[in-house]
Coordinates of C-alpha atoms in Angstrom, one line a residue:
M1 CA -137.7 -53.9 86.1
G2 CA -135.1 -56.2 87.1
R3 CA -132.3 -55.6 89.5
G4 CA -129.7 -55.2 86.8
E5 CA -131.8 -52.8 84.8
S6 CA -132.5 -50.6 87.8
S7 CA -128.8 -50.2 88.6
R8 CA -127.9 -49.5 84.9
T9 CA -130.6 -46.9 84.7
T10 CA -129.4 -45.2 87.9
H11 CA -125.8 -45.2 86.5
D12 CA -126.9 -43.6 83.2
H13 CA -128.8 -41.0 85.1
H14 CA -125.8 -39.9 87.1
R15 CA -123.7 -39.7 83.9
G16 CA -126.2 -37.2 82.4
R17 CA -127.6 -39.3 79.8
G18 CA -131.1 -38.5 80.6
R19 CA -133.6 -39.6 83.1
G20 CA -135.5 -42.7 82.4
R21 CA -133.5 -43.6 79.3
V22 CA -132.0 -47.0 79.3
R23 CA -128.8 -47.7 77.3
R24 CA -127.6 -51.1 76.8
H25 CA -123.9 -51.8 76.3
T26 CA -122.9 -54.7 74.1
F27 CA -119.3 -56.0 73.7
N28 CA -118.0 -56.3 70.1
A29 CA -114.8 -58.3 70.0
E30 CA -114.0 -57.5 66.4
G31 CA -114.3 -53.8 67.0
F32 CA -112.1 -54.0 70.0
R33 CA -109.5 -55.9 68.1
R34 CA -109.4 -53.4 65.3
K35 CA -109.0 -50.5 67.7
F36 CA -106.2 -52.2 69.5
E37 CA -104.4 -53.0 66.3
E38 CA -104.8 -49.5 65.0
A39 CA -103.3 -48.1 68.3
H40 CA -100.5 -50.6 68.8
Y41 CA -99.6 -52.1 65.4
A42 CA -98.5 -50.7 62.0
P43 CA -101.3 -50.1 59.5
G44 CA -102.6 -53.4 58.5
G45 CA -100.6 -55.2 61.2
T46 CA -102.0 -58.0 63.3
K47 CA -101.1 -59.9 66.4
D48 CA -99.2 -62.4 64.4
D49 CA -97.7 -59.8 62.1
P50 CA -97.6 -56.5 64.0
L51 CA -95.4 -54.8 61.3
N52 CA -97.6 -56.1 58.5
L53 CA -94.6 -57.7 56.8
N54 CA -96.8 -60.2 55.1
G55 CA -98.8 -57.4 53.6
M56 CA -96.1 -56.7 51.1
Q57 CA -96.5 -60.1 49.5
E58 CA -100.3 -60.5 49.6
E59 CA -103.0 -58.2 48.3
P60 CA -104.9 -56.4 51.0
E61 CA -108.3 -58.0 51.9
E62 CA -111.4 -56.1 51.0
S63 CA -113.8 -55.1 53.7
D64 CA -117.4 -56.5 53.7
G65 CA -118.9 -53.1 52.7
A66 CA -119.5 -52.6 49.0
N67 CA -118.5 -48.9 49.0
S68 CA -115.5 -49.3 51.4
E69 CA -111.9 -48.6 50.1
P70 CA -109.0 -51.0 50.7
E71 CA -107.0 -50.4 53.7
E72 CA -103.6 -48.5 53.3
V73 CA -100.7 -50.8 53.8
F74 CA -97.3 -49.6 55.3
V75 CA -94.4 -50.9 53.3
P76 CA -90.9 -50.2 54.8
K77 CA -88.1 -49.2 52.4
D78 CA -85.8 -51.8 53.7
V79 CA -87.2 -55.1 54.9
R80 CA -84.0 -55.8 56.9
D81 CA -84.3 -52.4 58.5
P82 CA -88.0 -51.6 58.9
L83 CA -87.4 -48.9 61.6
G84 CA -84.7 -47.1 59.5
L85 CA -82.0 -47.4 62.1
R86 CA -79.3 -47.8 59.5
T87 CA -80.5 -44.7 57.6
I88 CA -80.0 -42.7 60.7
K89 CA -76.4 -43.9 61.1
K90 CA -75.7 -43.0 57.5
E91 CA -77.0 -39.5 57.9
K92 CA -74.9 -39.1 61.0
R93 CA -71.8 -40.3 59.0
K94 CA -72.5 -37.8 56.2
R95 CA -72.6 -35.0 58.7
G96 CA -69.3 -36.2 60.1
V97 CA -67.7 -36.2 56.6
K98 CA -68.9 -32.6 56.0
E99 CA -67.6 -31.4 59.3
H100 CA -64.2 -33.2 58.7
R101 CA -63.9 -31.4 55.3
S102 CA -64.7 -28.1 56.8
R103 CA -62.0 -28.7 59.5
S104 CA -59.4 -29.7 56.9
N105 CA -60.0 -26.5 54.8
S106 CA -60.0 -24.3 57.9
P107 CA -56.8 -22.2 58.6
I108 CA -57.4 -22.8 62.3
P109 CA -55.2 -25.5 63.8
A110 CA -57.1 -28.6 64.8
K111 CA -55.9 -28.3 68.4
M112 CA -57.5 -24.9 68.7
K113 CA -60.9 -26.1 67.5
K114 CA -63.7 -27.1 69.8
G115 CA -65.1 -30.6 69.9
N116 CA -67.5 -31.8 67.3
S117 CA -71.1 -30.8 67.8
T118 CA -72.2 -34.1 66.2
D119 CA -71.6 -37.6 67.2
G120 CA -70.8 -38.8 63.7
G121 CA -68.2 -41.4 63.0
S122 CA -64.7 -40.7 61.8
L123 CA -63.6 -40.8 58.2
P124 CA -62.0 -44.0 56.9
A125 CA -58.2 -43.8 56.6
E126 CA -58.4 -44.2 52.9
T127 CA -60.8 -41.2 52.5
E128 CA -58.6 -39.1 54.8
S129 CA -55.4 -39.8 52.8
K130 CA -57.1 -39.0 49.5
K131 CA -58.4 -35.7 51.0
S132 CA -54.9 -34.8 52.2
E133 CA -53.5 -35.4 48.8
A134 CA -56.0 -33.1 47.1
V135 CA -54.4 -29.7 46.5
D136 CA -56.0 -26.4 45.5
P137 CA -54.9 -25.7 41.9
A138 CA -54.1 -22.1 42.7
K139 CA -52.0 -23.1 45.7
D140 CA -50.4 -25.8 43.7
G141 CA -49.4 -23.3 41.0
A142 CA -48.0 -20.9 43.5
K143 CA -46.0 -23.7 45.1
A144 CA -44.6 -24.8 41.8
E145 CA -43.6 -21.2 40.9
E146 CA -41.9 -20.8 44.3
Q147 CA -39.9 -24.0 43.7
E148 CA -38.9 -22.9 40.3
T149 CA -37.7 -19.5 41.6
R150 CA -35.7 -21.2 44.3
K151 CA -34.2 -23.5 41.8
S152 CA -33.2 -20.7 39.5
K153 CA -31.7 -18.7 42.4
K154 CA -29.6 -21.8 43.4
Q155 CA -28.4 -22.3 39.8
Y156 CA -27.4 -18.6 39.6
F157 CA -25.6 -18.9 43.0
N158 CA -23.7 -22.0 41.9
Q159 CA -22.6 -20.5 38.6
K160 CA -21.5 -17.2 40.1
Y161 CA -19.6 -18.5 43.0
I162 CA -18.2 -21.7 41.5
Y163 CA -14.6 -20.6 42.5
G164 CA -15.6 -19.6 46.1
N165 CA -15.4 -16.0 45.0
F166 CA -18.1 -14.9 47.5
D167 CA -18.5 -11.1 47.4
R168 CA -19.8 -11.2 51.0
Y169 CA -17.1 -13.4 52.4
Y170 CA -15.8 -10.9 54.9
G171 CA -19.3 -10.0 56.0
A172 CA -19.9 -13.6 57.0
R173 CA -16.4 -13.9 58.6
L174 CA -16.1 -10.6 60.4
D175 CA -18.4 -8.3 62.4
H176 CA -18.8 -4.8 61.1
G177 CA -15.5 -2.9 61.7
Q178 CA -13.7 -5.9 63.1
K179 CA -10.1 -6.6 62.2
D180 CA -9.3 -10.0 60.7
S181 CA -8.0 -12.2 63.5
R182 CA -5.6 -14.0 61.2
L183 CA -3.4 -11.0 61.2
E184 CA -2.8 -11.5 64.9
V185 CA -0.9 -14.8 64.4
L186 CA 1.2 -13.4 61.5
Q187 CA 4.4 -11.7 62.5
R188 CA 5.4 -8.3 61.2
E189 CA 9.0 -9.3 60.4
W190 CA 7.8 -11.9 57.8
F191 CA 6.4 -9.0 55.7
E192 CA 8.5 -5.9 56.4
K193 CA 10.4 -4.7 53.3
K194 CA 9.5 -8.0 51.6
T195 CA 7.7 -8.8 48.3
V196 CA 4.4 -10.5 49.0
L197 CA 1.8 -12.3 46.9
D198 CA -1.7 -12.9 48.3
I199 CA -3.6 -15.6 46.3
G200 CA -7.4 -15.4 46.4
C201 CA -7.4 -11.9 47.9
N202 CA -11.2 -11.4 47.5
V203 CA -11.9 -7.7 48.2
G204 CA -8.4 -7.2 49.7
F205 CA -9.0 -6.7 53.4
V206 CA -6.1 -8.9 54.5
T207 CA -3.9 -7.6 51.6
L208 CA -4.5 -3.9 52.4
A209 CA -4.0 -4.5 56.2
I210 CA -0.6 -6.1 55.6
A211 CA 0.3 -3.3 53.1
K212 CA -0.5 -0.6 55.6
E213 CA 0.5 -2.1 58.9
Y214 CA 3.4 -4.5 58.2
G215 CA 5.3 -2.3 55.6
P216 CA 6.1 -4.7 52.8
R217 CA 8.2 -3.4 49.9
R218 CA 5.3 -4.4 47.6
I219 CA 2.3 -6.7 47.9
L220 CA 0.2 -8.0 45.1
G221 CA -3.3 -9.4 45.6
I222 CA -4.7 -11.7 42.9
D223 CA -8.2 -13.2 42.5
I224 CA -9.9 -15.1 39.7
D225 CA -13.0 -12.9 40.0
E226 CA -12.6 -9.6 38.1
H227 CA -15.4 -7.9 40.0
L228 CA -13.7 -8.6 43.4
V229 CA -10.5 -7.2 42.0
G230 CA -12.2 -4.0 41.0
V231 CA -13.7 -3.7 44.5
A232 CA -10.3 -4.4 46.1
R233 CA -8.7 -1.6 44.0
K234 CA -11.4 0.8 45.1
N235 CA -10.9 -0.2 48.7
I236 CA -7.4 1.2 48.6
R237 CA -8.7 4.7 49.2
H238 CA -10.7 3.5 52.3
Y239 CA -7.4 2.4 54.0
C240 CA -5.7 5.7 53.2
D241 CA -5.2 8.3 55.9
H242 CA -7.2 11.4 55.8
D243 CA -4.2 13.5 54.7
I244 CA -3.7 11.5 51.5
Q245 CA -5.2 13.2 48.5
L246 CA -7.6 11.2 46.5
S247 CA -8.4 11.5 42.8
G248 CA -11.5 9.6 41.8
K249 CA -11.4 6.0 42.8
F250 CA -7.7 5.8 43.7
P251 CA -5.1 7.8 45.6
A252 CA -3.8 10.8 43.7
S253 CA -0.3 9.5 43.9
F254 CA -1.2 6.7 41.5
C255 CA -1.8 9.2 38.7
N256 CA 1.0 11.6 39.8
Q257 CA 3.6 8.9 39.8
F258 CA 2.4 6.5 37.1
G259 CA 0.2 8.7 34.9
P260 CA -3.0 6.8 34.1
V261 CA -3.3 3.6 36.1
S262 CA -3.5 1.5 32.9
T263 CA -0.1 2.7 31.7
L264 CA 3.3 1.3 32.6
P265 CA 4.7 3.1 35.7
T266 CA 8.3 4.2 35.8
T267 CA 8.9 4.8 39.5
F268 CA 8.0 3.0 42.7
K269 CA 7.5 3.9 46.4
T270 CA 7.3 1.5 49.2
K271 CA 5.1 3.6 51.4
F272 CA 1.4 2.8 51.6
P273 CA -0.7 3.1 49.4
D274 CA 1.9 2.9 46.7
N275 CA 3.1 -0.5 47.7
V276 CA -0.2 -2.4 47.0
W277 CA -2.1 -3.4 43.9
F278 CA -4.6 -6.0 42.7
R279 CA -5.2 -7.8 39.5
K280 CA -7.2 -10.7 38.0
E281 CA -5.2 -13.9 37.9
N282 CA -5.6 -17.7 38.1
F283 CA -2.6 -19.1 39.9
V284 CA -3.2 -22.7 38.9
L285 CA -1.4 -23.5 35.6
E286 CA -3.0 -25.5 32.9
K287 CA -0.2 -27.9 32.2
D288 CA 2.8 -29.3 34.1
E289 CA 5.2 -28.1 31.4
F290 CA 4.5 -24.5 32.4
L291 CA 6.1 -25.1 35.8
E292 CA 9.6 -25.1 34.2
Q293 CA 9.2 -21.4 33.3
V294 CA 8.3 -20.2 36.8
K295 CA 11.0 -18.1 38.5
E296 CA 11.7 -16.9 42.0
E297 CA 9.8 -13.7 42.6
F298 CA 8.3 -13.4 46.1
D299 CA 9.5 -13.6 49.7
V300 CA 6.1 -14.5 51.1
I301 CA 3.1 -16.2 49.5
L302 CA -0.3 -16.3 51.2
A303 CA -3.0 -18.9 50.4
L304 CA -5.8 -18.4 52.9
S305 CA -9.0 -20.4 52.5
V306 CA -8.5 -21.3 48.8
T307 CA -7.4 -25.0 48.8
K308 CA -10.9 -26.4 48.8
W309 CA -11.9 -24.4 45.7
I310 CA -8.7 -25.3 43.9
H311 CA -9.3 -28.9 44.7
L312 CA -12.9 -29.0 43.5
N313 CA -12.2 -27.1 40.3
W314 CA -8.9 -28.6 39.2
G315 CA -8.7 -31.9 41.2
D316 CA -5.6 -33.5 42.6
D317 CA -3.4 -32.6 39.7
G318 CA -4.3 -28.9 40.0
M319 CA -3.7 -29.0 43.7
R320 CA -0.2 -30.4 43.2
R321 CA 0.6 -27.9 40.5
F322 CA -0.5 -25.1 42.8
F323 CA 1.9 -26.2 45.5
I324 CA 4.9 -26.7 43.2
R325 CA 4.4 -23.3 41.6
A326 CA 4.2 -21.6 45.0
F327 CA 7.5 -23.3 46.0
K328 CA 9.2 -22.2 42.7
Q329 CA 8.1 -18.6 43.0
L330 CA 9.5 -18.2 46.5
R331 CA 13.0 -17.0 47.0
P332 CA 15.3 -19.0 49.3
G333 CA 14.2 -18.5 52.9
G334 CA 10.7 -17.5 51.7
R335 CA 7.5 -18.5 53.5
F336 CA 4.4 -20.1 52.2
I337 CA 1.5 -19.3 54.5
L338 CA -1.3 -21.9 54.0
E339 CA -4.8 -22.1 55.6
P340 CA -6.2 -25.4 54.3
Q341 CA -9.8 -26.3 54.6
A342 CA -10.8 -29.6 56.0
F343 CA -12.0 -32.3 53.6
S344 CA -15.3 -32.6 55.5
T345 CA -16.3 -29.2 54.2
Y346 CA -15.9 -30.3 50.5
K347 CA -19.1 -32.3 50.3
K348 CA -21.4 -29.4 50.8
R349 CA -19.9 -27.5 47.8
S350 CA -19.3 -30.5 45.6
S351 CA -22.9 -30.3 44.2
M352 CA -22.4 -26.8 42.7
S353 CA -21.4 -28.1 39.3
D354 CA -20.7 -31.3 37.4
V355 CA -16.9 -30.6 37.5
H356 CA -17.1 -30.3 41.3
R357 CA -18.9 -33.7 41.5
E358 CA -16.4 -35.5 39.3
N359 CA -13.4 -34.0 41.0
Y360 CA -14.8 -34.7 44.5
A361 CA -15.4 -38.3 43.6
R362 CA -11.9 -38.7 42.4
I363 CA -10.0 -37.0 45.2
E364 CA -7.3 -39.1 46.7
F365 CA -4.8 -36.4 47.7
K366 CA -6.6 -35.1 50.8
P367 CA -5.7 -32.2 53.1
A368 CA -4.2 -34.6 55.6
D369 CA -1.6 -35.5 52.9
F370 CA -0.6 -31.9 52.2
E371 CA 2.1 -31.6 54.8
M372 CA 4.0 -34.7 53.8
Y373 CA 3.8 -33.8 50.1
L374 CA 5.0 -30.2 50.7
L375 CA 8.0 -31.3 52.9
E376 CA 9.1 -34.6 51.2
T377 CA 8.1 -34.1 47.6
V378 CA 7.9 -30.4 46.9
G379 CA 11.0 -29.6 48.9
F380 CA 10.1 -27.2 51.8
D381 CA 12.6 -27.3 54.6
R382 CA 10.2 -27.1 57.6
V383 CA 6.7 -26.2 58.7
E384 CA 5.4 -24.2 61.6
H385 CA 1.9 -24.8 62.9
L386 CA 0.1 -21.7 64.2
D387 CA -2.9 -21.8 66.5
A388 CA -6.3 -21.3 64.9
P389 CA -7.2 -17.7 65.3
P390 CA -10.7 -16.9 66.8
A391 CA -13.5 -16.4 64.3
K392 CA -17.1 -15.2 64.1
T393 CA -18.2 -18.8 63.5
K394 CA -16.5 -22.1 64.2
G395 CA -16.3 -23.0 60.5
F396 CA -13.8 -20.1 59.9
Q397 CA -11.6 -21.1 62.9
R398 CA -8.9 -23.0 61.1
P399 CA -5.2 -23.6 61.9
I400 CA -2.6 -21.9 59.7
D401 CA 0.6 -23.6 58.5
V402 CA 3.8 -21.7 57.6
Y403 CA 6.1 -23.6 55.2
V404 CA 9.7 -22.3 55.0
K405 CA 11.9 -22.8 51.9
G406 CA 15.5 -23.6 52.7
T407 CA 18.2 -21.1 51.9
S408 CA 20.1 -23.6 49.7
N409 CA 17.1 -25.6 48.6
Q410 CA 16.7 -26.5 45.0
P411 CA 13.2 -27.5 43.8
K412 CA 12.9 -31.2 43.3
P413 CA 12.1 -32.3 39.7
V414 CA 8.5 -33.0 39.0
D415 CA 7.8 -36.7 39.0
H416 CA 5.7 -37.6 35.9
G417 CA 6.0 -41.3 36.5
A418 CA 3.9 -43.5 38.7
G419 CA 3.7 -42.6 42.3
P420 CA 1.3 -41.3 45.0
Y421 CA 2.0 -37.7 44.2
L422 CA 1.7 -37.7 40.4
C423 CA 1.5 -34.1 39.3
G424 CA -0.4 -34.4 36.0
P425 CA -1.8 -36.7 33.4
N426 CA 1.2 -36.2 31.0
R427 CA 3.8 -38.9 31.5
T428 CA 6.6 -37.3 29.5
T429 CA 9.5 -35.3 30.9
P430 CA 8.8 -31.5 30.9
H431 CA 10.8 -29.5 28.5
S432 CA 11.6 -25.8 28.3
T433 CA 11.3 -23.8 25.1
T434 CA 11.3 -20.1 24.3
D435 CA 8.2 -20.7 22.1
S436 CA 6.1 -22.2 24.8
P437 CA 2.9 -20.4 25.9
V438 CA 2.9 -17.8 28.7
V439 CA 3.0 -19.6 32.0
G440 CA 0.5 -17.2 33.7
R441 CA 0.5 -13.5 34.1
V442 CA 2.1 -13.5 37.5
A443 CA 5.2 -15.3 36.2
A444 CA 5.3 -13.8 32.7
E445 CA 4.3 -10.2 33.3
F446 CA 5.2 -9.8 37.0
V447 CA 8.9 -10.8 36.7
S448 CA 10.7 -9.1 39.5
T449 CA 13.7 -6.9 39.1
A450 CA 17.0 -8.2 40.5
T451 CA 16.3 -6.7 43.9
P452 CA 17.7 -8.6 46.8
S453 CA 15.1 -9.9 49.3
S454 CA 16.6 -7.7 52.0
G455 CA 14.2 -5.0 50.9
A456 CA 16.2 -2.4 49.1
E457 CA 14.0 -0.2 46.9
A458 CA 14.1 -0.8 43.1
S459 CA 14.8 2.1 40.8
E460 CA 11.9 0.9 38.6
I461 CA 8.7 -0.8 39.5
S462 CA 8.3 -4.5 38.4
P463 CA 6.5 -5.1 35.2
M464 CA 3.8 -6.7 37.4
Y465 CA 1.9 -3.3 37.2
Q466 CA 1.6 -3.1 33.4
N467 CA -1.5 -3.9 31.5
T468 CA -3.7 -3.3 34.5

């Protein structure tokens, strides 16, 4: 036994491989190479080609054994990405897209949400914009229906209140139970025992307050809206004292004195509520020729917050006819109390109708020109500017102008020629004829009796109360 054999035998003995048995170890380089490649390289890989990339192009070599099967070759899906790193990124991006969609459909605001649990990339800007434009059909239909309802409501509003005949005007202007502050700047002596016309009276708050507190001989409120006139008539009973007997919608004295309200009255009293009445009327005449038939009838004419609506509905010509008629219907020494609206407020209401748009675009005779026109062209003697009374909102806080007609003034002839204050489109001289149409019910039906403006009572009421 050689030295080497003795030591190997002793070594095997200690490892439990039996006593006296000699095991010889031989080194097989080919086997060692295969084991190393199997443990460190891809299937079929070699030192020169650890990932077996060349195996995709060549057929696998057969082993020496006759019954052995060919080795299994690993072929990656993407040669440029054999480890699948790009696939991992795509999967992460898909998870990010799904999470983004869930966030966009969630009712919880984005700021209240927690951070993303994934580290996926963000959506491209183009994808996000397309997602934001996508709308749920049900929500889209509800939104379209809501817009259609809003549009129909606006059309109804514009058609109903085209003349500024707002049925909640005083609710917007005054607090509940509040007295109209415009009465504070109007003096009692202007109305006491006088004949008064209130143009655009609405539901009659100012008209009734003047009738009860300032003691006019008679006061008539007119408005273009028949519904508002009906409400104003019913409001008479609310201003009556508790000791005044009521009969239905009106004070009992209306039926006791006049019979049915619709019949022609034969007597007249100046005490409230018998000194006030309301009727439907448009004060703006259709043609300039009708101005020649207007007669002196009133001591005071009020035109509070109506100029904008006259201007938008009848343009510059209608505005001038309105001023001329007011002057002609005033007795000498009479007062025209005007509360003009600023031109800056016209634009908001100019979109209510096509007529408004057209007239607004053509307006040249602006509120800043009213004073000069009324004094120098129409013929008023002077004007007194009153301080703007306080109001609930700033928009209603407007100054009031009082134009006084001279005691010996004669109305200036209407200029139908060229000039900055042309009254109408007709360029011919107005003429008077007994066969001409009725000028308007205020002038034709409400012709006053020959009662002096001092305030003496008439033995009969003016025909203004017939055909009510």
